[in-house]
Short mmCIF file of C-alpha atoms and ligand atoms in Angstrom, two decimals:
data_model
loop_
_atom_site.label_atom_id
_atom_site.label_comp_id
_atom_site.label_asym_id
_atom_site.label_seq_id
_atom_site.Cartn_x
_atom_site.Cartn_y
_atom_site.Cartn_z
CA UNK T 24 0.00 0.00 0.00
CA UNK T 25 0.90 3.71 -0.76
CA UNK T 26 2.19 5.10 2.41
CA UNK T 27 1.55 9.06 2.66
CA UNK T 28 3.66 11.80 4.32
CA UNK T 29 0.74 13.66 5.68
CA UNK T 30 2.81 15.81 8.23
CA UNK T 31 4.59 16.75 5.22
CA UNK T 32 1.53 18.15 3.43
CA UNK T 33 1.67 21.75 3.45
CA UNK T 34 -1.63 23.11 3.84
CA UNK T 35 -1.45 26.05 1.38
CA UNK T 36 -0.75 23.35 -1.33
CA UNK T 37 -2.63 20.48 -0.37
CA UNK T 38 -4.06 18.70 -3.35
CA UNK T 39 -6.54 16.27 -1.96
CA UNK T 40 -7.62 14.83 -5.36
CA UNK T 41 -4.63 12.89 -5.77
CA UNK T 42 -5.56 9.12 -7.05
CA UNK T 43 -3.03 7.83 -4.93
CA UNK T 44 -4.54 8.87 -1.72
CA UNK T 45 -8.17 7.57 -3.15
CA UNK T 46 -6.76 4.05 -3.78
CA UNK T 47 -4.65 4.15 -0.10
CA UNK T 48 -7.53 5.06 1.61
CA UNK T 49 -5.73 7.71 2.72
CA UNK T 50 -7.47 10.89 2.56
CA UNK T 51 -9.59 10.75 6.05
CA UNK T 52 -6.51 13.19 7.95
CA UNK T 53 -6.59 15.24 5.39
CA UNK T 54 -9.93 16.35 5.17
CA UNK T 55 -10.26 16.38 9.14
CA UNK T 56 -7.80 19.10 8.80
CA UNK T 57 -9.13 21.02 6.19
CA UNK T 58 -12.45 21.25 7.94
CA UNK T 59 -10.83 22.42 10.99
CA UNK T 60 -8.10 25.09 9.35
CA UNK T 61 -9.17 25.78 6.41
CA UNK T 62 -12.70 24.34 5.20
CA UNK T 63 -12.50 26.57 1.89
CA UNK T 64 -9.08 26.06 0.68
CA UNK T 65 -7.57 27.22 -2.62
CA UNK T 66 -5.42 24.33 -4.41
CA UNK T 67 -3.64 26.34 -7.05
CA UNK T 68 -1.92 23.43 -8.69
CA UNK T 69 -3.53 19.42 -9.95
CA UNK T 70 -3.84 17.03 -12.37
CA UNK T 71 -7.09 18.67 -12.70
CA UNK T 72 -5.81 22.27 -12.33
CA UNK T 73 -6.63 24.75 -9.69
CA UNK T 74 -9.69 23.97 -8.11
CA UNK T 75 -11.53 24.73 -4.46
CA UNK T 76 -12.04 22.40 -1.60
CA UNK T 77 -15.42 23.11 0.13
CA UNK T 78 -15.12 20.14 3.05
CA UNK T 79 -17.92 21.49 5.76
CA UNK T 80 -21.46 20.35 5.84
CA UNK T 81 -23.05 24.08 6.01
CA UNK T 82 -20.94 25.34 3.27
CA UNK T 83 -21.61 22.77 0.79
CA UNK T 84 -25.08 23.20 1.14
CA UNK T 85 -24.76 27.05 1.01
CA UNK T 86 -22.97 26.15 -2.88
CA UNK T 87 -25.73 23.92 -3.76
CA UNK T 88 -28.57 25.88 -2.67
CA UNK T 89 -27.28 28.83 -5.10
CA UNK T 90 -27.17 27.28 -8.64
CA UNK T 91 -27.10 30.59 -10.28
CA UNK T 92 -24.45 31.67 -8.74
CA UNK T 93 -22.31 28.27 -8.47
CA UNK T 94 -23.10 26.79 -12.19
CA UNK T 95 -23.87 22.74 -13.06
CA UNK T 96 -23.30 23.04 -16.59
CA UNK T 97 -21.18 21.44 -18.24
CA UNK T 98 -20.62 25.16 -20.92
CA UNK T 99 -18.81 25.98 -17.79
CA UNK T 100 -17.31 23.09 -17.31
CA UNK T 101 -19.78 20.66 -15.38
CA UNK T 102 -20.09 18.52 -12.24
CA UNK T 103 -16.77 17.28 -11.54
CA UNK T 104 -13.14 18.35 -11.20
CA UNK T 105 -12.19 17.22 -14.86
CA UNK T 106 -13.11 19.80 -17.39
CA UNK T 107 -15.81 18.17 -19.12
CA UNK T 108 -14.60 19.83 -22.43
CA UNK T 109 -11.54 18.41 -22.39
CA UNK T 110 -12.66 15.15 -23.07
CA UNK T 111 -14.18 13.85 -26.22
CA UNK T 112 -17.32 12.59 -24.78
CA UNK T 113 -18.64 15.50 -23.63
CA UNK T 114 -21.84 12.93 -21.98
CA UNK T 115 -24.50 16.55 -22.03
CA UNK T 116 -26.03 15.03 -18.94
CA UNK T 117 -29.38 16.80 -17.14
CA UNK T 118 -26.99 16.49 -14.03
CA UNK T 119 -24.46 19.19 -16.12
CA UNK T 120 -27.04 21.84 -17.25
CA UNK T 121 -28.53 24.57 -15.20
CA UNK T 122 -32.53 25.09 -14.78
CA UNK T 123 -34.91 25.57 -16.77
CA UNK T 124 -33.02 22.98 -19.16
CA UNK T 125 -32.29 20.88 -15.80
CA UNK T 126 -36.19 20.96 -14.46
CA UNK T 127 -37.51 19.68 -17.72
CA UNK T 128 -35.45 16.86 -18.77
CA UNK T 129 -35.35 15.91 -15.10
CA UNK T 130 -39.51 16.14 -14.93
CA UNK T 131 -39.41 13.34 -17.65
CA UNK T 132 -37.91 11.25 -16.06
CA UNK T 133 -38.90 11.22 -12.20
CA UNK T 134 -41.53 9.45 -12.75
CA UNK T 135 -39.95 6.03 -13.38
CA UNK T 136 -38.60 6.64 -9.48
CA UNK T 137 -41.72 7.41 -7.44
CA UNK T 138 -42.37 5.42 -4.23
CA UNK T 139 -45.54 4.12 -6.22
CA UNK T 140 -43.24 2.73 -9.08
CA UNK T 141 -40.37 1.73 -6.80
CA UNK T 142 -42.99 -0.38 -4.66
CA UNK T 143 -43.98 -2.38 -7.98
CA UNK T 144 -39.93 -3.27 -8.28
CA UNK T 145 -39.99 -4.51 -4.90
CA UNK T 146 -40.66 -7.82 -5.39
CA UNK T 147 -38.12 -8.86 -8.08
CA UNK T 148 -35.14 -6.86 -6.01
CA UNK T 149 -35.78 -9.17 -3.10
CA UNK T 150 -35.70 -12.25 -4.99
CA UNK T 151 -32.74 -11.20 -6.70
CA UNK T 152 -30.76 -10.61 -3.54
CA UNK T 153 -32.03 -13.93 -2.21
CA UNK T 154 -30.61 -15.93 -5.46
CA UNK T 155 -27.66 -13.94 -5.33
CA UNK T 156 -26.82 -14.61 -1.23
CA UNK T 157 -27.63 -18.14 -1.78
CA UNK T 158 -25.73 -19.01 -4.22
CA UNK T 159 -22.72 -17.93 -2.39
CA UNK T 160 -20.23 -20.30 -1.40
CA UNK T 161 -20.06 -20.95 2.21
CA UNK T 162 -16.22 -20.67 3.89
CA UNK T 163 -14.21 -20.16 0.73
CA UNK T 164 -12.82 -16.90 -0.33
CA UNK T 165 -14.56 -15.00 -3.13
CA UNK T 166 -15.12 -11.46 -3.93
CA UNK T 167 -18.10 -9.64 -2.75
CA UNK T 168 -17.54 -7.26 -5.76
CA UNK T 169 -17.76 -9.39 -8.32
CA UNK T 170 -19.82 -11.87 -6.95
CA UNK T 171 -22.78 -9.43 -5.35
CA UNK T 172 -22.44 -6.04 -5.66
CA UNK T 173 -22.03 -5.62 -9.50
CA UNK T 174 -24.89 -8.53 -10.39
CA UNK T 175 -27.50 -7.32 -7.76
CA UNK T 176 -26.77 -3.89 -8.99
CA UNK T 177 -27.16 -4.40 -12.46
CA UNK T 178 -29.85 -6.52 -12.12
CA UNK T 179 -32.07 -3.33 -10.94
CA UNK T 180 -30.54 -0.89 -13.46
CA UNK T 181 -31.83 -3.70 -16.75
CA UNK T 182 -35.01 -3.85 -14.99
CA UNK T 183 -35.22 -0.57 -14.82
CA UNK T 184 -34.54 0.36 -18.48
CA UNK T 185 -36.26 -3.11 -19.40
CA UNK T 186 -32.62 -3.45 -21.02
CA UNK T 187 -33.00 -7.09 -22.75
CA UNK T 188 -31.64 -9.55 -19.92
CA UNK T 189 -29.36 -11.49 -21.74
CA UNK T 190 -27.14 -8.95 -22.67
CA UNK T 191 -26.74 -7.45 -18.65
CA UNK T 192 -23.63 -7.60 -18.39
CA UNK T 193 -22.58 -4.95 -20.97
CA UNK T 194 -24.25 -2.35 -18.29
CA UNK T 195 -21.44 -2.59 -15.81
CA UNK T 196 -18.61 -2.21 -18.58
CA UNK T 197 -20.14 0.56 -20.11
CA UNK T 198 -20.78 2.75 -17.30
CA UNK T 199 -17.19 2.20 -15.60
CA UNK T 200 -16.15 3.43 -18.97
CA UNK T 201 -18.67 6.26 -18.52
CA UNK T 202 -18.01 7.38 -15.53
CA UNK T 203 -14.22 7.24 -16.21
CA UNK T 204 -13.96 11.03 -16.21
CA UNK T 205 -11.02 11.53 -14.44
CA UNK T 206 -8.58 9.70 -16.71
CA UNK T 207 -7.51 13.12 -17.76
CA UNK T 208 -6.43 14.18 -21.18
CA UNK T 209 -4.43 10.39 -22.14
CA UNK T 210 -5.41 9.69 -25.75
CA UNK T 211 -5.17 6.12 -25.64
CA UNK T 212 -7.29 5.73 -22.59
CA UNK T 213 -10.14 8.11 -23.86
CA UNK T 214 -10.26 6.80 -27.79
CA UNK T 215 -10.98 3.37 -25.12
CA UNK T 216 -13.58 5.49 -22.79
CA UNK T 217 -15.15 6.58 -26.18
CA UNK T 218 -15.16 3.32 -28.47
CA UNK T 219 -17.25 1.89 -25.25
CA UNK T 220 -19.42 5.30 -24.51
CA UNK T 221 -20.39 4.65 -28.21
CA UNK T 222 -21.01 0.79 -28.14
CA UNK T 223 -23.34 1.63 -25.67
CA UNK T 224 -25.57 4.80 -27.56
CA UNK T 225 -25.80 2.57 -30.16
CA UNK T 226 -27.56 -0.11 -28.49
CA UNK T 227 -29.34 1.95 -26.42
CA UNK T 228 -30.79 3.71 -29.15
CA UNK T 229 -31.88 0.95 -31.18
CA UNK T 230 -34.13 0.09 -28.11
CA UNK T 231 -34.90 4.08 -27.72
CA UNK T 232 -36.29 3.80 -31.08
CA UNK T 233 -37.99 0.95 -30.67
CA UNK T 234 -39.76 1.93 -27.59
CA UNK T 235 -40.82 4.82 -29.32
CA UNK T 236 -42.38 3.06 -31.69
CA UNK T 237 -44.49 1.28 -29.81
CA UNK T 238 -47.02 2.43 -27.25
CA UNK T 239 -45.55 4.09 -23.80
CA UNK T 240 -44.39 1.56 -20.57
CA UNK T 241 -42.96 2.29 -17.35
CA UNK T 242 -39.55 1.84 -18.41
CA UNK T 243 -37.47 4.58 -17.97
CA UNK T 244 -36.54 4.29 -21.67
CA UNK T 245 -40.15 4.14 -22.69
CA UNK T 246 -40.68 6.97 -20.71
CA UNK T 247 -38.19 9.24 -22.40
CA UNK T 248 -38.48 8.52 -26.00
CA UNK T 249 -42.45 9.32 -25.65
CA UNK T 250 -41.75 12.71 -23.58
CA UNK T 251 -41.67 15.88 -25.04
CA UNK T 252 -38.24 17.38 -23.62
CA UNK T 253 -36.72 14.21 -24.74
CA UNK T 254 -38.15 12.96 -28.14
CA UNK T 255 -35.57 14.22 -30.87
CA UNK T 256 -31.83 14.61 -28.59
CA UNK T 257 -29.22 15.47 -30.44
CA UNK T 258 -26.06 12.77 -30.27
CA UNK T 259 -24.24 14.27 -27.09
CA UNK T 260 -27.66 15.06 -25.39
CA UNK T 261 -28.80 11.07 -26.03
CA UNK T 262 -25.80 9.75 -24.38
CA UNK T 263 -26.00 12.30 -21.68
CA UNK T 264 -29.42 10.76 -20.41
CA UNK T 265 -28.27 7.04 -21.11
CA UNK T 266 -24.73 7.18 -19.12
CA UNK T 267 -26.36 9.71 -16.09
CA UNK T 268 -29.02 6.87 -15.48
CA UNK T 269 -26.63 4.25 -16.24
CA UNK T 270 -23.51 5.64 -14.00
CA UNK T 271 -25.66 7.03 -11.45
CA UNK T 272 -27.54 4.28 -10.72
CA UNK T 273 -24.24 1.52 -11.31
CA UNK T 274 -21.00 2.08 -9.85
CA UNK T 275 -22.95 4.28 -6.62
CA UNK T 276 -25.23 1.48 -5.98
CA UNK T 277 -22.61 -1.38 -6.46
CA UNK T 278 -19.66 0.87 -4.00
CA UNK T 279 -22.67 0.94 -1.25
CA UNK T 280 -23.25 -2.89 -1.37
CA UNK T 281 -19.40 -3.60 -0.87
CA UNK T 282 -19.10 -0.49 1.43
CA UNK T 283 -21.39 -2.37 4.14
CA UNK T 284 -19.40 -5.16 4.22
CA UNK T 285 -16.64 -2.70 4.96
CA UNK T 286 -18.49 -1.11 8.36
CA UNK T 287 -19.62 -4.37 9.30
CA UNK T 288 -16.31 -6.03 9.69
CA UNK T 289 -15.24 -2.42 11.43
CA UNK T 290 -18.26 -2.59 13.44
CA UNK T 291 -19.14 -5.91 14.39
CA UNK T 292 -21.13 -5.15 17.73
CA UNK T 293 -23.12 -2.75 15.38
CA UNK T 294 -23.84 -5.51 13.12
CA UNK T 295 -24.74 -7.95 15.72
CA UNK T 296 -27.63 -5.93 16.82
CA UNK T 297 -28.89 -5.13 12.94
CA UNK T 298 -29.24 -8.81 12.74
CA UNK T 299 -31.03 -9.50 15.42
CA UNK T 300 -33.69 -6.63 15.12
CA UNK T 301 -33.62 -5.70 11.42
CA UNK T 302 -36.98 -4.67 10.91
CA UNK T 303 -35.75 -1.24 13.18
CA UNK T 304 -32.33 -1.40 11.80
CA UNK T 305 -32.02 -2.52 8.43
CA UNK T 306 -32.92 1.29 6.98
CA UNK T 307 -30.79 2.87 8.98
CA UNK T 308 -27.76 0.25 8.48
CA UNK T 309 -28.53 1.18 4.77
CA UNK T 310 -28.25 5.23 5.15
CA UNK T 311 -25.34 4.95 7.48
CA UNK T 312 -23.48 2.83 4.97
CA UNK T 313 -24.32 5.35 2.17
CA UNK T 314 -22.83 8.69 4.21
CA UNK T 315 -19.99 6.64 5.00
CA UNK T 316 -19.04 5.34 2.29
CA UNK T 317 -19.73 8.13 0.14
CA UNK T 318 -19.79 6.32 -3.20
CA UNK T 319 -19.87 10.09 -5.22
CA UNK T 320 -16.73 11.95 -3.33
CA UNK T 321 -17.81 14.86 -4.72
CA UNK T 322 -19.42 16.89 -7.41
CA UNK T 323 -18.36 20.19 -8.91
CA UNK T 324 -19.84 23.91 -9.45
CA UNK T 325 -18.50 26.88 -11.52
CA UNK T 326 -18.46 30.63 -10.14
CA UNK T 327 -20.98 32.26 -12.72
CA UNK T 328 -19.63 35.83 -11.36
CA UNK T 329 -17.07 36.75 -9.04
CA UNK T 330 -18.16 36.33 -4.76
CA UNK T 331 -16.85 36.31 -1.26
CA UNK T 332 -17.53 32.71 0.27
CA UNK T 333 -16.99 32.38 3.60
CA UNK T 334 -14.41 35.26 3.86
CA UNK T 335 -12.51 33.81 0.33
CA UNK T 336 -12.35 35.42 -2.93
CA UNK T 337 -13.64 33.50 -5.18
CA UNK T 338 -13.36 34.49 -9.00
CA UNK T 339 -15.66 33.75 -12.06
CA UNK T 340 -14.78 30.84 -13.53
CA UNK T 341 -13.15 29.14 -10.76
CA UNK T 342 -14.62 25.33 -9.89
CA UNK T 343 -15.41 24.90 -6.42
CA UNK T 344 -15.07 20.60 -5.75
CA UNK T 345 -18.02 20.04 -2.72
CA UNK T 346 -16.42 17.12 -1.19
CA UNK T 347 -19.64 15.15 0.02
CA UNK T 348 -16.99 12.42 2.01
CA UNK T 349 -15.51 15.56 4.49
CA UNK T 350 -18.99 16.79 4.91
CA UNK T 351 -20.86 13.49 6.02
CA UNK T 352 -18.04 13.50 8.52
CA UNK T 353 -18.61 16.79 9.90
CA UNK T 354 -18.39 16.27 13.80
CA UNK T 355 -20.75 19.59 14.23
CA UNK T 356 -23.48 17.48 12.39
CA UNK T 357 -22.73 14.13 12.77
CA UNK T 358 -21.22 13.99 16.51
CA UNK T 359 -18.75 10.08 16.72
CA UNK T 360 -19.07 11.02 12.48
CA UNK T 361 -17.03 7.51 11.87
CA UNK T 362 -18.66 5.19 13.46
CA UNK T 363 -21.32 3.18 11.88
CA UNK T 364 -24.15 3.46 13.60
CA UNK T 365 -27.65 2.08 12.35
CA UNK T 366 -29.58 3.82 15.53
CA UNK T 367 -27.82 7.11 14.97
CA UNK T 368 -31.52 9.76 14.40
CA UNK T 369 -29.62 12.06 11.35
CA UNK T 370 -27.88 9.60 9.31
CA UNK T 371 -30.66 10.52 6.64
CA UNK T 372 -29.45 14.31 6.22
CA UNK T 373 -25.69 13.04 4.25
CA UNK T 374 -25.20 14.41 1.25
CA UNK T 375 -23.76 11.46 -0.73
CA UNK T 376 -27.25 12.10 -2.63
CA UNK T 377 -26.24 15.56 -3.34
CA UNK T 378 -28.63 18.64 -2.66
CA UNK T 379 -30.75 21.43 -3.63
CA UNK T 380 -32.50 20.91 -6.88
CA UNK T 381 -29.70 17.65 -8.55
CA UNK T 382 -30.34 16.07 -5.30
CA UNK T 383 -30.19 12.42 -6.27
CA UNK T 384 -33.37 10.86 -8.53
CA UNK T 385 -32.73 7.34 -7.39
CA UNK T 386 -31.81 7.92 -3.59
CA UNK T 387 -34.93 5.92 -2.46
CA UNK T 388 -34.25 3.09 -4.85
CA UNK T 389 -30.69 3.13 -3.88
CA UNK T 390 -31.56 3.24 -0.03
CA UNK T 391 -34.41 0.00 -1.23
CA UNK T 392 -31.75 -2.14 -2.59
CA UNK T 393 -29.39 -1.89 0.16
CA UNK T 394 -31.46 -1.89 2.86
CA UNK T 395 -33.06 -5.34 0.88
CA UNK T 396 -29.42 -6.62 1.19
CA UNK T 397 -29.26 -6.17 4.54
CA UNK T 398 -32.38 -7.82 5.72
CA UNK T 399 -31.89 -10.60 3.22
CA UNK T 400 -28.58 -10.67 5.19
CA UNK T 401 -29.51 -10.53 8.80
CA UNK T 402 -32.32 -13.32 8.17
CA UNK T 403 -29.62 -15.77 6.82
CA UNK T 404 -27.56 -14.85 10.08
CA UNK T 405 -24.68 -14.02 7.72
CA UNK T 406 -21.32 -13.26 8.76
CA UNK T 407 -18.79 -11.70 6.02
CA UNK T 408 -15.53 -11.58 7.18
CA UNK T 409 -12.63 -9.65 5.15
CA UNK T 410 -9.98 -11.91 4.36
CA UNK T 411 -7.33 -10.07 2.19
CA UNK T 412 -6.29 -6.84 1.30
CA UNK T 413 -9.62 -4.18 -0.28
CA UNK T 414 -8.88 -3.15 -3.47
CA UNK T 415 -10.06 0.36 -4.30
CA UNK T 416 -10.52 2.80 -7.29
CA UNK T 417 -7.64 5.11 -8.01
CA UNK T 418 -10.41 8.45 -8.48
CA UNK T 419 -11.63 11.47 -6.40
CA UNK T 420 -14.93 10.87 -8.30
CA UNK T 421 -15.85 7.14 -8.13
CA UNK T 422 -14.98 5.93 -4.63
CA UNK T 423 -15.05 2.82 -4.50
CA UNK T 424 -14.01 -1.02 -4.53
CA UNK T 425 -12.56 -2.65 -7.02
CA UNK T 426 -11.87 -6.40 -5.13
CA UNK T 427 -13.28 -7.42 -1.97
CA UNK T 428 -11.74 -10.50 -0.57
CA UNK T 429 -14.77 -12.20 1.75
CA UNK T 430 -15.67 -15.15 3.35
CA UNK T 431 -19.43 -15.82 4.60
CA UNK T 432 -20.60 -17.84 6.87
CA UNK T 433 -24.39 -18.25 7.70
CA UNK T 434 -26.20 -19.14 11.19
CA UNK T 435 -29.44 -20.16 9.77
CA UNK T 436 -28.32 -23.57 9.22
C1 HEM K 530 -26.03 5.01 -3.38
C2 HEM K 530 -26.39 5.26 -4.60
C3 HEM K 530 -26.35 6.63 -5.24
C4 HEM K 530 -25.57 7.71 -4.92
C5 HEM K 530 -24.54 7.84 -3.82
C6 HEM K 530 -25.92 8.77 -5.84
C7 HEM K 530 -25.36 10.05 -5.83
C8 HEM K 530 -25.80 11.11 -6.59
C9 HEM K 530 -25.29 12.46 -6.49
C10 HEM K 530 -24.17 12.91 -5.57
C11 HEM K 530 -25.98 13.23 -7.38
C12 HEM K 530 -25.77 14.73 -7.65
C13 HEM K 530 -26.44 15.54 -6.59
C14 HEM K 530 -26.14 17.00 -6.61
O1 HEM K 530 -25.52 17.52 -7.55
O2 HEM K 530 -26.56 17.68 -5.64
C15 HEM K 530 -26.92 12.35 -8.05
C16 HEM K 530 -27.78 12.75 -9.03
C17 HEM K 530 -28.52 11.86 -9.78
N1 HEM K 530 -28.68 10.50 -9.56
FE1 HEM K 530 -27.86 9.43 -8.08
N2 HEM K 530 -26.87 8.29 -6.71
C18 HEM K 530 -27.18 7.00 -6.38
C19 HEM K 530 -28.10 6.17 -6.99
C20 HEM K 530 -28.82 6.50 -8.10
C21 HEM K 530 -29.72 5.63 -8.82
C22 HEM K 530 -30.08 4.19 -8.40
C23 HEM K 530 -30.18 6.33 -9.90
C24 HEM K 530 -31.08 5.92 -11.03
C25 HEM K 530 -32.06 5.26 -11.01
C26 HEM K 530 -29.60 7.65 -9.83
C27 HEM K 530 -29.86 8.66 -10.73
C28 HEM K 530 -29.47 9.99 -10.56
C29 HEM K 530 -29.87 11.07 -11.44
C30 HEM K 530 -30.76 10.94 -12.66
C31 HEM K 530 -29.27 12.24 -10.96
C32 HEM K 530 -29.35 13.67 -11.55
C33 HEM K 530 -30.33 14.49 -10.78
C34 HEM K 530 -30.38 15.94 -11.24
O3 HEM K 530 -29.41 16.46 -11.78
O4 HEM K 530 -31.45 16.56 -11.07
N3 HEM K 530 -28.78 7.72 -8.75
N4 HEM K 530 -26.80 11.07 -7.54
#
């Protein structure tokens, strides 16, 4: 593992993007001091340029709840610390615009998510997560990544889009390529990023156009090629709306389900009292797993004009990076912030769904499928023990797992 010099990190030029500290795990003392010293912090110099750190709770919802002045869209730049138009998928997601663009394309949409159409998807998510646990193999290494996180999750995301089943597992490969927006400005690696970004719009909107064709369903897909602020998208604008609901529902989903396995090996006690009184537990187990984990590090905003935040100059054009992992571990919100705790009564006010008006569409189906997981868990008495070293993703955007070494054993006989 990467070891870190953090006494050596100057704070005037502390660059916490770094991949390396991502993939260490390393980043926790460095945000704890931000937070205390300096909680808006100018980094003049990254991979990603000069950017600003926003790392307490209050402030990052003081950026979000002013979208006119602190810009989404990806003209200026978009939602996170990589210049969107440096890269040659420009993916003109509803997440990257600003209202009244935003509202409209995100109005098509919402109503796939409702609690009303979430409750009909219930059913098939619970007997997914059973086939999945039981098929596990009982005392032999494996990894939880592979093996449960990435099927269960893309198990929900086809039957959401009513993508055709056999050809699932594309979904995962195309929206780690999507959401590959850090890689920077490497040639090789993007010509890759786009040959997949493209697979996928092409399959995507051979079903698009078939959907449209025939009369409207509660697919998501349905639902957009027979709304109005959808119907005709150019290219970019197509793609957009395929990898947002694709990535956002994906690699978040997928770095939740291997993040509880994290806390419960950390927090065994914790875990001992989920399982035996999940009906009280199991949602909270599920939210406190989410602000944890933080599977979105951050997201990005763009000064529209120049403003004083918070005592700090900041200029037009400059990105501010709202660091969602520093502020679900604000002590003045979260009091104990690192410890996982299922009982704790605010867990539900994290912002690893965001806030303000790009406040995450799918944060109650997310919350559904892990707190499914869990209870599925608890009633098979399951124990998943870490038995090698995690491996995570090397990004400040995607935070994540890559390998999970587990075993599991169950109590239920
Ligand atoms: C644990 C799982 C998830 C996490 C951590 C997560 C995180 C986020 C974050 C941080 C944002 C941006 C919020 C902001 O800018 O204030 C967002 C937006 C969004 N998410 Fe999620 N997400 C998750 C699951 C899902 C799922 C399952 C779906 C799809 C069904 C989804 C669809 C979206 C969409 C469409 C947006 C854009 C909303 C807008 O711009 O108005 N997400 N999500």
């Amino acid at each position: 593992m990467t070891t870190i010099d953090l006494d050596r990190e100057a704070l005037e030029s502390l660059d916490v993007s770094r991949a390396e500290l991502w993939q260490a795990n390393a980043w926790r003392p460095l945000f704890t001091r931000l937070r205390a010293e300096d909680p808006v912090s100018y980094c003049p110099e990254s991979f990603f340029g000069p950017y600003w750190s926003i790392t307490r709770y209050d402030d990052i919802v003081a950026v979000e709840s002013d979208p006119a002045t602190f810009s989404s869209s990806w003209e200026h730049g978009g939602i996170v610390i990589f210049d969107m138009q440096d890269t040659g998928v420009q993916l003109r997601m509803f997440i990257a615009m600003d209202d009244p663009e935003h509202a409209e394309k995100r109005k098509a949409v919402a109503p796939a998510v409702t609690p009303s159409e979430i409750a009909k998807l219930t059913g098939a998510l619970r007997q997914r997560t059973e086939d999945i646990l039981d098929g596990l193999p009982v005392g032999e290494p494996f990894d939880w990544v592979h093996n449960v996180s990435i099927p269960l999750t893309t198990a929900m995301i086809a039957t959401l889009f009513d993508f055709p089943w056999e050809e699932r597992d594309k979904l995962p490969e195309w929206s780690d390529w999507a959401a590959k927006i850090d890689i920077g400005p490497d040639p090789v690696l993007n010509a890759e990023r786009e040959r997949h970004v493209f697979e996928m719009a092409a399959r995507f909107r051979e079903i698009y156009e078939e959907r449209r064709a025939a009369p409207p369903k509660a697919d998501l897909l349905s639902m957009m090629a027979h709304s109005d602020s959808y119907g005709d998208m150019d290219e970019q604008r197509f793609i957009g709306a395929i990898a947002l609901l694709l990535v956002g529902g994906n690699d978040t989903t997928r770095n939740s389900m291997s993040g509880l396995i994290d806390q419960i090996n950390k927090f065994p006690d914790a875990w001992a009292q989920v399982k035996s009184d999940p009906a009280r537990l199991a949602s909270g187990a599920a939210t406190e797993t989410i602000r944890l984990q933080t599977p979105i590090a951050h997201m990005r905003r763009t000064a529209t004009r120049d403003v004083e935040f918070q005592g700090k100059q900041v200029s037009k054009g400059d990105k501010l990076v709202l660091w969602y992992n520093s502020g679900n571990r604000d002590e003045a919100v979260f009091p104990d912030a690192d410890r996982w705790n299922p009982a704790r009564e605010n867990s539900r006010r994290h912002l690893s769904f965001g806030y303000g008006i790009h406040r995450c569409l799918g944060a109650r189906l997310a919350e559904l499928q892990v707190a499914t997981l869990v209870e599925e868990m608890a009633r098979r008495d399951m124990e998943v023990k870490i038995v090698g070293e995690p491996e995570r993703l090397p990004s400040c955007f995607t935070n994540g797992f890559e390998h999970l070494p587990v075993t599991v054993s169950r109590g239920d006989g």
